[in-house]
mmCIF file of C-alpha atoms in Angstrom:
data_model
loop_
_atom_site.group_PDB
_atom_site.id
_atom_site.type_symbol
_atom_site.label_atom_id
_atom_site.label_comp_id
_atom_site.label_asym_id
_atom_site.label_seq_id
_atom_site.Cartn_x
_atom_site.Cartn_y
_atom_site.Cartn_z
ATOM 1 C CA MET A 20 -41.315 -13.153 3.647
ATOM 2 C CA ASP A 21 -42.449 -11.300 0.578
ATOM 3 C CA THR A 22 -40.197 -8.570 -1.317
ATOM 4 C CA SER A 23 -41.854 -5.359 -0.029
ATOM 5 C CA GLU A 24 -41.611 -7.112 3.625
ATOM 6 C CA PHE A 25 -37.731 -7.406 3.073
ATOM 7 C CA TRP A 26 -37.609 -3.539 1.931
ATOM 8 C CA THR A 27 -39.276 -2.634 4.273
ATOM 9 C CA ILE A 28 -36.668 -4.239 6.922
ATOM 10 C CA ILE A 29 -33.964 -2.207 5.216
ATOM 11 C CA GLU A 30 -36.413 0.985 4.935
ATOM 12 C CA ALA A 31 -36.711 0.243 9.009
ATOM 13 C CA ALA A 32 -32.539 0.576 9.078
ATOM 14 C CA ARG A 33 -32.175 3.299 6.999
ATOM 15 C CA SER A 34 -33.934 5.394 9.007
ATOM 16 C CA ALA A 35 -32.091 4.110 12.098
ATOM 17 C CA VAL A 36 -28.520 4.880 10.721
ATOM 18 C CA GLY A 37 -27.134 7.666 13.140
ATOM 19 C CA PRO A 38 -23.675 9.209 14.109
ATOM 20 C CA ASP A 39 -23.079 6.187 15.575
ATOM 21 C CA ARG A 40 -24.632 3.310 14.397
ATOM 22 C CA PRO A 41 -23.828 2.815 10.766
ATOM 23 C CA PHE A 42 -26.092 1.193 8.805
ATOM 24 C CA ASP A 43 -24.666 -2.738 9.229
ATOM 25 C CA GLY A 44 -24.956 -2.197 12.992
ATOM 26 C CA ALA A 45 -29.261 -0.874 12.299
ATOM 27 C CA LEU A 46 -29.968 -3.544 10.642
ATOM 28 C CA VAL A 47 -28.568 -6.599 12.658
ATOM 29 C CA ASP A 48 -30.769 -4.487 15.307
ATOM 30 C CA GLU A 49 -33.617 -4.827 12.767
ATOM 31 C CA LEU A 50 -33.190 -8.444 12.102
ATOM 32 C CA ALA A 51 -32.732 -9.504 15.565
ATOM 33 C CA ALA A 52 -35.960 -8.002 16.955
ATOM 34 C CA ARG A 53 -37.974 -10.668 15.139
ATOM 35 C CA THR A 54 -38.228 -14.466 14.984
ATOM 36 C CA LYS A 55 -34.917 -17.009 13.805
ATOM 37 C CA ASP A 56 -37.606 -18.305 11.048
ATOM 38 C CA ASP A 57 -38.218 -14.449 9.531
ATOM 39 C CA ILE A 58 -34.242 -13.860 9.653
ATOM 40 C CA LEU A 59 -34.122 -16.942 7.470
ATOM 41 C CA ARG A 60 -36.394 -15.569 5.042
ATOM 42 C CA TYR A 61 -35.061 -12.291 4.893
ATOM 43 C CA GLN A 62 -31.736 -13.908 4.062
ATOM 44 C CA GLU A 63 -33.843 -15.852 1.252
ATOM 45 C CA ARG A 64 -34.677 -12.919 -0.238
ATOM 46 C CA PHE A 65 -31.556 -10.900 0.204
ATOM 47 C CA ASP A 66 -30.051 -13.627 -2.083
ATOM 48 C CA GLU A 67 -32.950 -13.314 -4.670
ATOM 49 C CA VAL A 68 -32.780 -9.437 -4.698
ATOM 50 C CA HIS A 69 -28.364 -9.462 -4.379
ATOM 51 C CA ASP A 70 -27.898 -12.221 -7.246
ATOM 52 C CA ALA A 71 -30.636 -10.766 -9.394
ATOM 53 C CA ALA A 72 -27.920 -7.924 -9.821
ATOM 54 C CA TYR A 73 -25.432 -10.425 -11.141
ATOM 55 C CA ARG A 74 -24.960 -8.960 -14.295
ATOM 56 C CA TRP A 75 -22.352 -7.498 -16.533
ATOM 57 C CA ASP A 76 -23.490 -4.135 -16.467
ATOM 58 C CA VAL A 77 -23.585 -3.623 -12.989
ATOM 59 C CA TRP A 78 -20.684 -5.314 -12.255
ATOM 60 C CA ALA A 79 -19.273 -2.480 -14.216
ATOM 61 C CA ALA A 80 -20.445 0.343 -12.854
ATOM 62 C CA ALA A 81 -18.987 -1.723 -9.796
ATOM 63 C CA TYR A 82 -15.866 -1.104 -11.649
ATOM 64 C CA LEU A 83 -15.781 2.507 -12.429
ATOM 65 C CA ILE A 84 -16.806 3.269 -8.721
ATOM 66 C CA GLY A 85 -14.046 1.012 -7.179
ATOM 67 C CA GLY A 86 -11.083 1.326 -9.700
ATOM 68 C CA GLY A 87 -11.737 -2.174 -10.118
ATOM 69 C CA CYS A 88 -13.956 -4.886 -8.708
ATOM 70 C CA SER A 89 -13.206 -8.492 -8.266
ATOM 71 C CA ASP A 90 -15.372 -10.972 -7.677
ATOM 72 C CA ASP A 91 -15.425 -10.644 -3.835
ATOM 73 C CA SER A 92 -16.127 -6.747 -3.978
ATOM 74 C CA PHE A 93 -18.882 -7.054 -6.539
ATOM 75 C CA MET A 94 -20.338 -9.060 -3.989
ATOM 76 C CA ASP A 95 -19.768 -6.322 -1.387
ATOM 77 C CA PHE A 96 -21.219 -4.079 -3.944
ATOM 78 C CA ARG A 97 -24.377 -5.306 -4.642
ATOM 79 C CA ALA A 98 -24.958 -5.828 -0.728
ATOM 80 C CA GLY A 99 -24.227 -1.816 -0.681
ATOM 81 C CA LEU A 100 -26.970 -1.474 -3.566
ATOM 82 C CA ILE A 101 -29.507 -2.994 -1.252
ATOM 83 C CA ALA A 102 -28.197 -0.904 1.446
ATOM 84 C CA LEU A 103 -29.179 2.587 -0.434
ATOM 85 C CA GLY A 104 -32.631 1.343 -0.214
ATOM 86 C CA ARG A 105 -35.394 0.194 -2.968
ATOM 87 C CA ASP A 106 -35.564 3.424 -4.884
ATOM 88 C CA TRP A 107 -31.689 3.252 -5.522
ATOM 89 C CA TYR A 108 -31.404 -0.338 -6.014
ATOM 90 C CA GLU A 109 -34.200 -0.668 -8.477
ATOM 91 C CA ARG A 110 -32.638 2.275 -10.512
ATOM 92 C CA ALA A 111 -29.437 0.966 -10.409
ATOM 93 C CA ALA A 112 -30.561 -2.243 -11.627
ATOM 94 C CA ALA A 113 -32.981 -0.898 -14.460
ATOM 95 C CA CYS A 114 -29.766 1.121 -15.401
ATOM 96 C CA PRO A 115 -26.718 0.894 -13.519
ATOM 97 C CA ASP A 116 -25.544 4.250 -15.349
ATOM 98 C CA SER A 117 -27.952 5.679 -12.854
ATOM 99 C CA LEU A 118 -25.748 6.169 -10.080
ATOM 100 C CA ALA A 119 -24.017 8.500 -11.765
ATOM 101 C CA GLU A 120 -26.674 11.141 -9.870
ATOM 102 C CA HIS A 121 -26.172 9.396 -6.446
ATOM 103 C CA PRO A 122 -24.518 11.879 -3.934
ATOM 104 C CA ALA A 123 -22.287 9.233 -2.148
ATOM 105 C CA VAL A 124 -20.839 8.306 -6.018
ATOM 106 C CA ILE A 125 -20.425 11.500 -7.073
ATOM 107 C CA ALA A 126 -18.889 12.711 -3.799
ATOM 108 C CA ALA A 127 -16.268 9.581 -3.913
ATOM 109 C CA ALA A 128 -15.381 10.672 -7.277
ATOM 110 C CA GLY A 129 -14.538 13.848 -6.598
ATOM 111 C CA ALA A 130 -12.409 12.516 -3.681
ATOM 112 C CA TYR A 131 -10.946 9.591 -5.505
ATOM 113 C CA ASP A 132 -12.698 7.366 -2.955
ATOM 114 C CA ASP A 133 -12.656 3.824 -4.283
ATOM 115 C CA GLU A 134 -15.203 2.649 -0.891
ATOM 116 C CA ALA A 135 -18.551 4.383 -2.365
ATOM 117 C CA VAL A 136 -21.473 1.808 -2.666
ATOM 118 C CA PHE A 137 -19.399 -1.366 -1.447
ATOM 119 C CA TYR A 138 -20.605 -2.533 2.100
ATOM 120 C CA GLU A 139 -19.218 -6.434 2.803
ATOM 121 C CA ASP A 140 -20.925 -6.014 6.115
ATOM 122 C CA VAL A 141 -24.387 -6.101 5.131
ATOM 123 C CA ASN A 142 -23.779 -9.471 3.649
ATOM 124 C CA TYR A 143 -23.631 -10.759 7.126
ATOM 125 C CA ALA A 144 -26.061 -9.026 8.831
ATOM 126 C CA ALA A 145 -28.651 -12.076 8.895
ATOM 127 C CA GLY A 146 -25.671 -14.357 10.382
ATOM 128 C CA GLU A 147 -25.262 -11.867 13.175
ATOM 129 C CA ALA A 148 -28.636 -11.637 13.682
ATOM 130 C CA PHE A 149 -29.709 -14.938 14.409
ATOM 131 C CA LYS A 150 -26.130 -14.855 16.286
ATOM 132 C CA ARG A 151 -27.686 -12.704 18.626
ATOM 133 C CA VAL A 152 -30.720 -14.589 19.200
ATOM 134 C CA THR A 153 -29.269 -17.938 19.575
ATOM 135 C CA GLY A 154 -25.987 -16.871 21.311
ATOM 136 C CA GLY A 155 -24.563 -19.574 19.242
ATOM 137 C CA GLU A 156 -21.287 -18.728 16.660
ATOM 138 C CA GLU A 157 -22.510 -21.818 13.847
ATOM 139 C CA ASP A 158 -26.375 -21.922 14.465
ATOM 140 C CA PHE A 159 -27.091 -19.428 12.164
ATOM 141 C CA TYR A 160 -25.212 -21.254 9.087
ATOM 142 C CA ASP A 161 -26.755 -24.845 10.014
ATOM 143 C CA ALA A 162 -30.027 -23.113 10.465
ATOM 144 C CA TRP A 163 -29.594 -22.182 6.918
ATOM 145 C CA ASP A 164 -28.584 -25.335 5.498
ATOM 146 C CA GLU A 165 -31.351 -27.358 6.574
ATOM 147 C CA TYR A 166 -34.013 -24.195 5.216
ATOM 148 C CA ALA A 167 -32.485 -24.060 1.547
ATOM 149 C CA ASP A 168 -32.512 -27.760 1.567
ATOM 150 C CA SER A 169 -36.302 -27.486 2.787
ATOM 151 C CA ARG A 170 -37.090 -24.924 0.129
ATOM 152 C CA ASP A 171 -37.982 -26.050 -3.838
ATOM 153 C CA SER A 172 -35.486 -24.964 -5.883
ATOM 154 C CA SER A 173 -36.588 -26.530 -8.618
ATOM 155 C CA GLY A 174 -36.472 -23.723 -12.027
ATOM 156 C CA GLN A 175 -33.874 -21.749 -10.697
ATOM 157 C CA ASP A 176 -31.834 -21.233 -13.157
ATOM 158 C CA ALA A 177 -28.501 -19.293 -12.954
ATOM 159 C CA GLU A 178 -29.529 -15.617 -13.976
ATOM 160 C CA ASP A 179 -28.472 -14.402 -17.270
ATOM 161 C CA MET A 180 -25.577 -12.079 -16.411
ATOM 162 C CA GLY A 181 -26.247 -9.920 -19.550
ATOM 163 C CA GLU A 182 -23.693 -9.044 -22.711
ATOM 164 C CA ASP A 183 -19.975 -9.738 -21.357
ATOM 165 C CA PHE A 184 -17.488 -6.603 -22.130
ATOM 166 C CA ASP A 185 -13.777 -5.500 -21.648
ATOM 167 C CA PHE A 186 -14.460 -3.415 -18.532
ATOM 168 C CA ASP A 187 -10.774 -1.612 -19.744
ATOM 169 C CA ASP A 188 -11.657 -0.366 -23.107
ATOM 170 C CA PRO A 189 -12.948 3.192 -22.405
ATOM 171 C CA ASP A 190 -14.842 3.394 -25.577
ATOM 172 C CA GLU A 191 -17.045 0.317 -24.482
ATOM 173 C CA MET A 192 -17.249 1.692 -20.985
ATOM 174 C CA ARG A 193 -18.159 5.284 -22.451
ATOM 175 C CA ARG A 194 -20.724 3.474 -24.305
ATOM 176 C CA ARG A 195 -22.258 1.357 -22.280
ATOM 177 C CA LEU A 196 -22.707 3.754 -18.838
ATOM 178 C CA PRO A 197 -21.405 7.530 -20.184
ATOM 179 C CA ARG A 198 -22.527 9.482 -17.023
ATOM 180 C CA LEU A 199 -20.457 7.036 -14.788
ATOM 181 C CA THR A 200 -17.411 6.816 -17.333
ATOM 182 C CA ALA A 201 -17.501 10.976 -17.126
ATOM 183 C CA LEU A 202 -17.414 10.704 -12.988
ATOM 184 C CA TYR A 203 -14.870 8.303 -12.940
ATOM 185 C CA LEU A 204 -11.996 8.181 -16.333
ATOM 186 C CA LEU A 205 -11.570 11.659 -16.281
ATOM 187 C CA ASP A 206 -7.937 11.123 -17.784
ATOM 188 C CA THR A 207 -9.463 9.287 -20.987
ATOM 189 C CA PRO A 208 -10.197 11.346 -24.407
ATOM 190 C CA HIS A 209 -13.363 11.810 -25.139
#
């Protein structure tokens, strides 16, 4: 599965969202309509896209939006970026401060809601879809281990997270993420 097909699946799920159908449910439905191999290939692309956002500047954006952000929460934030769709994901990957323009982020800042963009269940969509296809609780993990072992992982080094900086330093956050800081650090002097 190439990256374009991955994003086609994400967009199909986004299009199927409704009042009684959240994105993660629509994504599981979309994946469960595919083969087991397709689900594994989706997971491979998901991991690549998810890992590509594993950077300090993206984590800083999550820290502002979430009022703090542990490593587990950062996993959920990156899954939430993917759930926003390709356009928003790519915008945020290029410039995390651009999230200050997303309607959900703006609304969440005004409501003091620290859940915007964080979407834990998206991390587990492939496993849920695989379980639906096979009926087995652990089938996905066994199949994933076998699939991952069969893939050539040579040359895949840890991503450079960029420059580390202090998320608790308002001046540093204002310098690096001025628009998000304006939304979320209203009580700090400029």
